[in-house]
Coordinates of C-alpha atoms in Angstrom, one line a residue:
X29 CA 76.1 108.2 105.1
X30 CA 73.8 110.9 106.7
X31 CA 70.8 109.8 108.5
X32 CA 68.1 112.5 109.6
X33 CA 66.3 111.9 112.1
X34 CA 63.3 113.6 112.0
X35 CA 59.5 113.7 112.9
X36 CA 59.2 110.4 114.4
X37 CA 63.2 109.7 114.4
X38 CA 63.0 107.8 111.4
X39 CA 66.0 107.6 109.0
X40 CA 66.4 108.6 105.8
X41 CA 69.9 108.7 103.4
X42 CA 70.8 112.1 102.4
X43 CA 72.3 113.2 99.6
X44 CA 75.3 114.6 100.0
X45 CA 78.1 116.2 97.7
X46 CA 80.1 113.4 97.7
X47 CA 78.6 110.8 99.1
X48 CA 78.7 108.7 96.1
X49 CA 80.9 105.7 96.4
X50 CA 84.5 106.1 95.6
X51 CA 87.3 103.0 95.5
X52 CA 87.5 101.8 99.2
X53 CA 91.5 101.3 100.1
X54 CA 93.2 97.8 101.4
X55 CA 96.6 96.6 102.0
X56 CA 98.8 93.8 101.8
X57 CA 102.2 93.2 102.4
X58 CA 104.5 95.2 100.9
X59 CA 108.2 94.0 99.6
X60 CA 110.6 97.3 98.8
X61 CA 114.1 98.9 100.0
X62 CA 114.0 100.6 103.2
X63 CA 115.8 103.1 101.2
X64 CA 113.1 103.6 98.9
X65 CA 110.0 103.4 100.6
X66 CA 109.1 105.1 104.7
X67 CA 106.3 104.0 106.3
X68 CA 104.6 107.5 107.7
X69 CA 101.2 105.5 109.0
X70 CA 102.0 104.4 112.7
X71 CA 102.5 108.2 113.8
X72 CA 99.2 109.1 112.5
X73 CA 96.5 109.4 115.2
X74 CA 93.4 110.2 113.5
X75 CA 92.3 112.6 116.0
X76 CA 94.7 115.0 115.6
X77 CA 96.2 115.0 111.9
X78 CA 95.5 116.4 108.4
X79 CA 96.8 118.7 105.7
X80 CA 100.1 120.2 105.8
X81 CA 97.9 122.8 103.6
X82 CA 96.2 124.3 106.3
X83 CA 93.3 126.5 106.5
X84 CA 95.0 130.2 106.2
X85 CA 92.0 131.8 105.8
X86 CA 90.6 130.1 108.6
X87 CA 93.2 130.9 111.1
X88 CA 92.7 134.4 110.4
X89 CA 88.8 134.0 111.0
X90 CA 89.2 131.6 114.0
X91 CA 87.3 132.7 117.3
X92 CA 88.8 132.0 120.6
X93 CA 86.3 130.8 123.0
X94 CA 86.8 131.0 126.7
X95 CA 87.6 127.6 128.3
X96 CA 91.0 125.4 128.5
X97 CA 92.4 124.6 125.7
X98 CA 94.2 121.0 125.7
X99 CA 97.7 121.0 124.1
X100 CA 100.4 118.1 124.9
X101 CA 103.3 120.2 126.0
X102 CA 105.4 117.1 123.9
X103 CA 104.3 116.8 120.9
X104 CA 106.1 116.6 117.8
X105 CA 106.6 119.5 115.8
X106 CA 105.5 118.4 113.3
X107 CA 102.1 117.3 114.6
X108 CA 99.0 118.8 112.5
X109 CA 96.9 120.9 113.3
X110 CA 99.6 122.6 114.9
X111 CA 99.3 124.0 118.6
X112 CA 98.1 127.7 117.2
X113 CA 95.4 126.4 115.4
X114 CA 93.6 124.3 117.9
X115 CA 94.1 127.2 120.3
X116 CA 91.8 129.1 117.7
X117 CA 89.4 126.5 116.8
X118 CA 85.9 126.9 118.3
X119 CA 84.9 124.8 120.8
X120 CA 81.5 126.0 122.2
X121 CA 78.0 127.7 121.0
X122 CA 74.9 129.3 122.3
X123 CA 73.1 126.7 123.8
X124 CA 69.9 128.9 124.8
X125 CA 68.8 128.9 121.5
X126 CA 66.6 126.5 119.1
X127 CA 69.4 125.5 115.6
X128 CA 67.3 125.3 112.4
X129 CA 69.3 122.1 111.8
X130 CA 72.2 120.2 113.9
X131 CA 74.8 117.9 112.2
X132 CA 76.7 115.6 114.0
X133 CA 79.9 115.1 112.7
X134 CA 81.9 117.3 109.3
X135 CA 82.0 113.9 107.1
X136 CA 81.4 115.4 103.7
X137 CA 77.1 114.1 104.0
X138 CA 76.9 116.6 107.5
X139 CA 79.3 119.5 105.5
X140 CA 77.0 119.1 102.2
X141 CA 74.0 119.4 104.7
X142 CA 75.4 122.5 106.2
X143 CA 76.7 123.7 103.1
X144 CA 72.7 123.7 101.3
X145 CA 71.4 124.8 104.3
X146 CA 73.8 127.8 105.7
X147 CA 73.3 128.8 102.1
X148 CA 69.8 129.2 102.0
X149 CA 69.8 131.3 105.6
X150 CA 69.4 128.3 108.4
X151 CA 70.9 128.5 111.2
X152 CA 73.1 125.6 111.3
X153 CA 75.6 124.0 114.2
X154 CA 78.1 121.2 113.3
X155 CA 78.9 119.2 115.9
X156 CA 82.8 117.8 115.3
X157 CA 84.5 115.5 118.3
X158 CA 88.1 115.9 116.4
X159 CA 90.2 119.2 115.9
X160 CA 89.7 119.1 111.8
X161 CA 86.9 118.7 109.1
X162 CA 86.5 116.1 106.6
X163 CA 85.8 112.8 108.7
X164 CA 87.6 109.9 105.7
X165 CA 87.9 112.8 103.3
X166 CA 90.3 114.9 105.5
X167 CA 94.5 115.0 105.1
X168 CA 97.3 114.7 107.9
X169 CA 100.8 115.6 107.7
X170 CA 103.9 113.5 108.5
X171 CA 107.5 114.8 108.0
X172 CA 107.0 117.5 104.9
X173 CA 104.6 114.7 103.5
X174 CA 100.6 115.6 102.5
X175 CA 98.7 112.6 102.9
X176 CA 94.9 112.2 102.4
X177 CA 93.1 110.1 105.1
X178 CA 90.9 108.1 102.9
X179 CA 90.1 107.5 98.5
X180 CA 92.0 110.0 96.0
X181 CA 89.8 108.9 93.3
X182 CA 87.6 111.6 93.2
X183 CA 84.1 112.3 91.3
X184 CA 82.1 114.9 91.0
X185 CA 84.7 117.7 90.1
X186 CA 83.0 118.3 86.5
X187 CA 82.0 121.4 84.5
X188 CA 78.8 119.8 83.5
X189 CA 75.4 118.8 83.6
X190 CA 74.3 117.7 87.2
X191 CA 76.8 115.2 88.7
X192 CA 79.2 117.6 89.2
X193 CA 78.2 117.3 93.2
X194 CA 81.6 118.6 94.6
X195 CA 81.5 121.4 92.6
X196 CA 78.2 122.4 92.9
X197 CA 78.5 122.2 97.0
X198 CA 81.8 124.4 96.7
X199 CA 79.6 127.0 94.4
X200 CA 76.8 127.3 97.0
X201 CA 79.3 128.7 99.1
X202 CA 81.0 130.6 97.2
X203 CA 84.3 128.4 96.6
X204 CA 86.4 127.0 93.9
X205 CA 89.1 124.5 93.7
X206 CA 91.7 123.9 90.9
X207 CA 92.0 120.4 90.3
X208 CA 94.3 118.4 88.2
X209 CA 92.5 115.4 86.1
X210 CA 93.8 112.5 85.5
X211 CA 93.8 110.5 82.2
X212 CA 93.4 107.3 83.5
X213 CA 90.5 106.1 86.8
X214 CA 92.2 103.6 87.7
X215 CA 94.7 100.8 86.1
X216 CA 93.9 97.4 86.8
X217 CA 96.2 94.6 86.8
X218 CA 94.7 91.4 86.9
X219 CA 95.5 87.6 87.7
X220 CA 96.6 85.4 84.8
X221 CA 94.6 83.1 82.9
X222 CA 94.3 80.4 80.2
X223 CA 93.2 83.4 77.5
X224 CA 95.5 85.8 79.1
X225 CA 98.6 83.7 80.5
X226 CA 100.8 87.0 81.6
X227 CA 97.9 88.7 83.5
X228 CA 96.4 91.4 81.6
X229 CA 96.5 95.2 82.4
X230 CA 93.1 97.7 81.9
X231 CA 93.6 100.9 82.0
X232 CA 90.0 103.0 82.1
X233 CA 90.9 105.3 79.7
X234 CA 89.3 109.0 80.7
X235 CA 87.6 109.0 77.2
X236 CA 84.8 106.4 77.0
X237 CA 85.4 105.1 73.7
X238 CA 89.1 105.0 74.5
X239 CA 88.0 102.8 77.4
X240 CA 85.8 100.2 75.0
X241 CA 88.1 99.9 72.5
X242 CA 90.4 98.8 75.2
X243 CA 89.0 96.4 76.8
X244 CA 87.7 95.0 73.5
X245 CA 91.0 94.4 72.5
X246 CA 91.7 92.3 75.5
X247 CA 88.7 90.6 75.0
X248 CA 87.9 90.7 70.6
X249 CA 85.0 87.8 71.0
X250 CA 82.8 90.3 73.5
X251 CA 83.6 93.2 71.5
X252 CA 79.6 93.8 71.1
X253 CA 78.6 92.7 74.6
X254 CA 81.2 94.9 76.1
X255 CA 79.8 98.0 73.8
X256 CA 76.3 97.1 74.8
X257 CA 76.8 96.3 78.9
X258 CA 78.0 100.0 79.1
X259 CA 76.1 101.5 77.0
X260 CA 73.2 100.6 79.3
X261 CA 74.8 102.0 82.2
X262 CA 75.0 105.1 80.2
X263 CA 70.8 104.9 79.5
X264 CA 70.9 105.1 83.7
X265 CA 73.5 107.9 83.7
X266 CA 72.2 109.8 81.3
X267 CA 68.9 109.9 83.4
X268 CA 70.3 111.0 86.2
X269 CA 72.2 113.5 84.6
X270 CA 68.7 115.0 83.0
X271 CA 67.5 115.7 86.8
X272 CA 68.4 117.6 90.0
X273 CA 70.2 115.0 91.8
X274 CA 69.7 115.0 95.7
X275 CA 68.2 111.9 97.6
X276 CA 67.0 108.9 95.5
X277 CA 65.2 107.8 98.7
X278 CA 63.0 110.9 99.5
X279 CA 59.3 110.1 97.8
X280 CA 58.7 113.5 98.2
X281 CA 61.6 114.4 95.6
X282 CA 61.1 111.9 93.6
X283 CA 57.8 113.2 93.0
X284 CA 58.5 116.8 92.3
X285 CA 61.4 115.6 89.5
X286 CA 58.9 113.2 87.7
X287 CA 56.9 116.2 87.1
X288 CA 59.8 117.9 85.8
X289 CA 61.2 114.9 84.0
X290 CA 58.8 112.0 83.7
X291 CA 61.0 110.4 81.0
X292 CA 64.4 110.2 82.8
X293 CA 62.3 109.1 86.3
X294 CA 60.0 106.2 84.3
X295 CA 64.0 105.2 82.7
X296 CA 65.1 105.0 86.4
X297 CA 62.2 103.3 87.8
X298 CA 63.0 100.3 84.9
X299 CA 66.1 99.6 86.6
X300 CA 64.8 100.5 90.3
X301 CA 65.4 96.7 91.0
X302 CA 67.8 95.9 89.4
X303 CA 71.4 94.6 89.8
X304 CA 74.5 95.1 87.8
X305 CA 75.1 91.6 86.9
X306 CA 72.0 90.6 85.9
X307 CA 72.3 93.7 83.5
X308 CA 76.1 92.4 82.3
X309 CA 74.9 88.8 81.7
X310 CA 72.6 89.9 79.4
X311 CA 75.0 91.0 77.3
X312 CA 78.7 89.4 78.1
X313 CA 79.2 85.4 78.4
X314 CA 82.8 85.3 79.0
X315 CA 83.2 84.1 82.4
X316 CA 86.8 86.3 83.1
X317 CA 85.4 89.1 81.6
X318 CA 82.0 89.0 83.9
X319 CA 84.4 88.6 86.8
X320 CA 86.1 91.6 85.8
X321 CA 82.8 93.8 85.9
X322 CA 82.8 92.4 89.5
X323 CA 85.8 94.2 90.3
X324 CA 84.6 97.3 88.6
X325 CA 81.7 97.3 90.9
X326 CA 84.0 96.0 94.6
X327 CA 86.3 98.5 94.3
X328 CA 83.5 101.2 94.8
X329 CA 80.1 99.1 96.0
X330 CA 82.6 96.7 98.5
X331 CA 80.7 93.5 96.7
X332 CA 79.7 91.9 93.3
X333 CA 77.9 93.1 90.4
X334 CA 75.4 91.0 91.6
X335 CA 74.9 93.0 95.0
X336 CA 75.4 96.5 93.3
X337 CA 72.4 98.1 92.1
X338 CA 72.3 99.4 88.2
X339 CA 71.7 102.5 88.9
X340 CA 74.6 103.3 91.3
X341 CA 76.9 101.5 88.5
X342 CA 75.5 103.6 85.8
X343 CA 76.7 106.7 87.7
X344 CA 80.2 105.5 88.4
X345 CA 80.7 104.0 85.3
X346 CA 79.7 106.9 83.4
X347 CA 81.0 110.2 85.6
X348 CA 84.2 108.9 85.4
X349 CA 84.5 109.5 81.6
X350 CA 81.7 112.5 81.5
X351 CA 83.1 114.5 84.7
X352 CA 86.4 112.9 84.7
X353 CA 88.2 111.9 87.6
X354 CA 89.6 115.6 89.1
X355 CA 92.6 115.4 92.1
X356 CA 92.0 118.8 94.1
X357 CA 95.2 120.6 94.0
X358 CA 96.8 120.6 97.7
X359 CA 94.9 117.3 98.3
X360 CA 91.3 115.8 99.3
X361 CA 91.5 117.6 103.0
X362 CA 90.9 121.0 101.4
X363 CA 87.9 120.5 100.0
X364 CA 86.3 120.0 103.4
X365 CA 88.6 122.4 105.0
X366 CA 86.6 124.9 102.2
X367 CA 83.4 123.7 102.8
X368 CA 83.9 124.6 106.2
X369 CA 84.5 128.0 106.1
X370 CA 82.0 128.6 103.8
X371 CA 79.8 127.1 106.3
X372 CA 81.2 129.8 108.5
X373 CA 81.1 132.6 106.1
X374 CA 77.7 132.1 105.8
X375 CA 77.0 132.7 109.6
X376 CA 77.2 128.5 110.2
X377 CA 78.8 127.3 113.1
X378 CA 81.3 124.4 113.3
X379 CA 82.1 123.3 116.7
X380 CA 85.0 121.0 117.5
X381 CA 85.7 118.5 120.1
X382 CA 82.3 118.3 120.8
X383 CA 81.7 114.2 121.2
X384 CA 77.8 113.4 120.3
X385 CA 76.8 111.2 123.0
X386 CA 73.0 111.4 122.4
X387 CA 70.3 112.0 120.4
X388 CA 67.8 113.6 122.7
X389 CA 64.0 112.8 121.8
X390 CA 60.9 114.4 122.8
X391 CA 59.4 111.5 125.0
X392 CA 56.3 111.9 124.0
X393 CA 55.9 112.0 120.2
X394 CA 59.7 110.3 119.6
X395 CA 60.7 113.6 117.9
X396 CA 64.7 114.6 117.8
X397 CA 65.0 118.1 119.5
X398 CA 68.2 118.0 120.4
X399 CA 71.8 116.4 120.9
X400 CA 73.8 116.1 124.3
X401 CA 77.6 116.1 124.2
X402 CA 79.6 113.7 126.6
X403 CA 80.8 116.5 128.9
X404 CA 76.9 117.2 129.2
X405 CA 76.4 120.0 127.1
X406 CA 72.8 119.9 125.0
X407 CA 71.8 121.9 121.7
X408 CA 68.6 122.1 120.7
X409 CA 67.6 121.9 117.4
X410 CA 64.4 121.7 114.8
X411 CA 66.4 119.1 112.1
X412 CA 68.9 116.5 113.3
X413 CA 71.1 115.3 110.8
X414 CA 73.8 112.6 111.3
X415 CA 76.7 112.4 109.9
X416 CA 78.1 109.3 112.0
X417 CA 77.5 105.5 111.1
X418 CA 73.6 104.2 111.1
X419 CA 75.2 102.0 113.6
X420 CA 77.0 104.6 116.0
X421 CA 73.2 107.0 115.1
X422 CA 70.7 104.1 116.1
X423 CA 72.8 102.2 118.6
X424 CA 75.2 104.3 120.7
X425 CA 73.1 108.2 120.2
X426 CA 69.6 106.5 120.6
X427 CA 69.6 103.2 121.7
X428 CA 68.2 100.0 120.8
X429 CA 65.1 100.2 123.2
X430 CA 63.9 102.8 120.5
X431 CA 65.6 101.5 117.4
X432 CA 62.8 102.4 114.9
X433 CA 61.2 100.1 112.6
X434 CA 62.4 101.5 109.7
X435 CA 66.2 101.0 111.0
X436 CA 64.9 97.1 112.4
X437 CA 63.6 96.3 108.9
X438 CA 67.1 97.6 107.3
X439 CA 69.1 95.5 109.3
X440 CA 67.3 92.3 108.2
X441 CA 67.6 93.0 104.7
X442 CA 71.6 94.1 104.3
X443 CA 75.3 93.3 105.8
X444 CA 77.7 95.6 106.7
X445 CA 80.2 96.3 104.5
X446 CA 84.1 95.0 105.2
X447 CA 86.5 97.4 106.9
X448 CA 89.6 98.1 105.2
X449 CA 93.6 98.3 106.2
X450 CA 95.3 101.1 105.1
X451 CA 99.0 101.9 104.9
X452 CA 101.0 105.5 103.6
X453 CA 104.3 106.0 102.7
X454 CA 106.6 108.4 101.3
X455 CA 108.9 107.4 98.5
X456 CA 111.7 108.4 96.6
X457 CA 110.2 109.6 92.9
X458 CA 113.3 107.7 91.4
X459 CA 111.5 104.3 92.3
X460 CA 109.0 104.9 90.0
X461 CA 108.7 104.9 86.2
X462 CA 108.3 108.7 84.3
X463 CA 104.2 108.9 83.7
X464 CA 103.3 105.8 86.2
X465 CA 99.7 105.9 87.0
X466 CA 98.0 107.3 89.7
X467 CA 95.5 104.8 90.9
X468 CA 96.3 100.9 90.6
X469 CA 93.9 98.1 91.8
X470 CA 96.3 94.8 92.1
X471 CA 94.5 91.2 92.0
X472 CA 96.5 88.3 92.0
X473 CA 93.9 85.4 92.6
X474 CA 89.9 86.0 91.0
X475 CA 88.7 83.7 93.8
X476 CA 90.1 85.9 96.7
X477 CA 89.1 89.3 95.6
X478 CA 86.6 89.1 97.8
X479 CA 89.0 88.0 100.7
X480 CA 91.1 89.7 103.6
X481 CA 94.0 91.0 101.4
X482 CA 92.6 90.2 98.2
X483 CA 92.4 93.2 96.5
X484 CA 95.0 96.3 96.8
X485 CA 94.5 99.8 96.0
X486 CA 97.4 101.4 95.2
X487 CA 97.1 105.2 95.1
X488 CA 99.9 107.8 94.0
X489 CA 98.4 110.9 93.6
X490 CA 101.5 113.4 94.1
X491 CA 102.5 111.7 90.9
X492 CA 100.0 114.1 89.2
X493 CA 99.7 117.2 91.3
X494 CA 103.4 117.4 92.7
X495 CA 101.9 118.9 96.4
X496 CA 104.3 117.3 98.1
X497 CA 107.0 118.7 100.4
X498 CA 110.5 116.7 99.7
X499 CA 111.1 117.2 95.3
X500 CA 112.5 113.9 95.5
X501 CA 109.6 111.9 97.3
X502 CA 106.1 111.0 96.4
X503 CA 103.3 110.1 98.6
X504 CA 101.2 107.3 98.3
X505 CA 98.5 104.5 100.2
X506 CA 98.0 101.3 99.5

């Protein structure tokens, strides 16, 4: 999430290249032979780990800044980033200038904002408190394996329309990434039921007609309803795909889009206050199939269909077929590293080990005018964009005593999404059958879908990309 603090320090959701929700990660007990699975997660502190496929170009362009760089003398040999790259990281920037934009955090939202502004000539400063860019979209290395920190189910890498936001973001700074298409978005492993006593396996095929046919075979009495529901999702998607996608919460942007594409905007307006469950029940009556729609929403929105906006579902349920799920060769972390390189090549600056503790507000106007770091440094900016969570942004960097009214209203209407526990492992390739799907959702009891350890997301991206160092092993996470 990106939160913009300009003028009266109000907040507004900021569109980003990978801001669309993606499947969350959860884990429960994993039964396996110790000879087949090695748990590599316990030695993976987030602040100092990412991809083994590191930024060679960035190393060449790294600028050494005066001042001490602390690197543990006894650090393990495979810690990433390595000491030579850490020593070359930019850790400072001029404080006697006013930046056009200061971005707090180099997650995907922050990087996307910085990319678009630097590509248009703005003077941009990104402040990242860790040693690598990407946040939850970074990656790390352990014992020759490369692991994605967060989701590996990537939307936005398509080559057509307006929904290929990652592709467009990379292109804005002259970057391109090779990807591997996934033949399925996900393979659902669902509970036993009277209608399906052996359980239910549902692959979401890349081709839309194949997926609808697959689901209709599982629920033949609902074939018409299945087609009707997902076709309504396409109405939303086609409207979104015909306009320039930015922030759907920004009134000025919406007015401009309405002038260009009035019919698409009216279509979106008709779904603006509609939830996905409401639309599903118009077409579908089978309780088990409606639970499946709940799970389709839950794996990326973290709530069931009744709490998932139809506009969001239209995007996710259709773009997986239109643009497809495409995994970047080299790992998800290379997206952030490419964007970071592009920002610097376009005159922007990314400062690492920069822990922002306060957003400085003008006492008279309440306007955000800069940021103060934990070490006391102050940077001034015309616009401040926070890619931290809204709770860190408003509670820690601004303070409850200066909380904007819009944020108070937000907290009264919404609840925090649950957190997820992720485990990364290296597995012998021989333990997996040939043709194993990349992404799996495992649910043993419909009643436990939203409970802790109720839903498991299993991802094995190296089965498709073969980016692991050990040719006899695969890396995956649950």
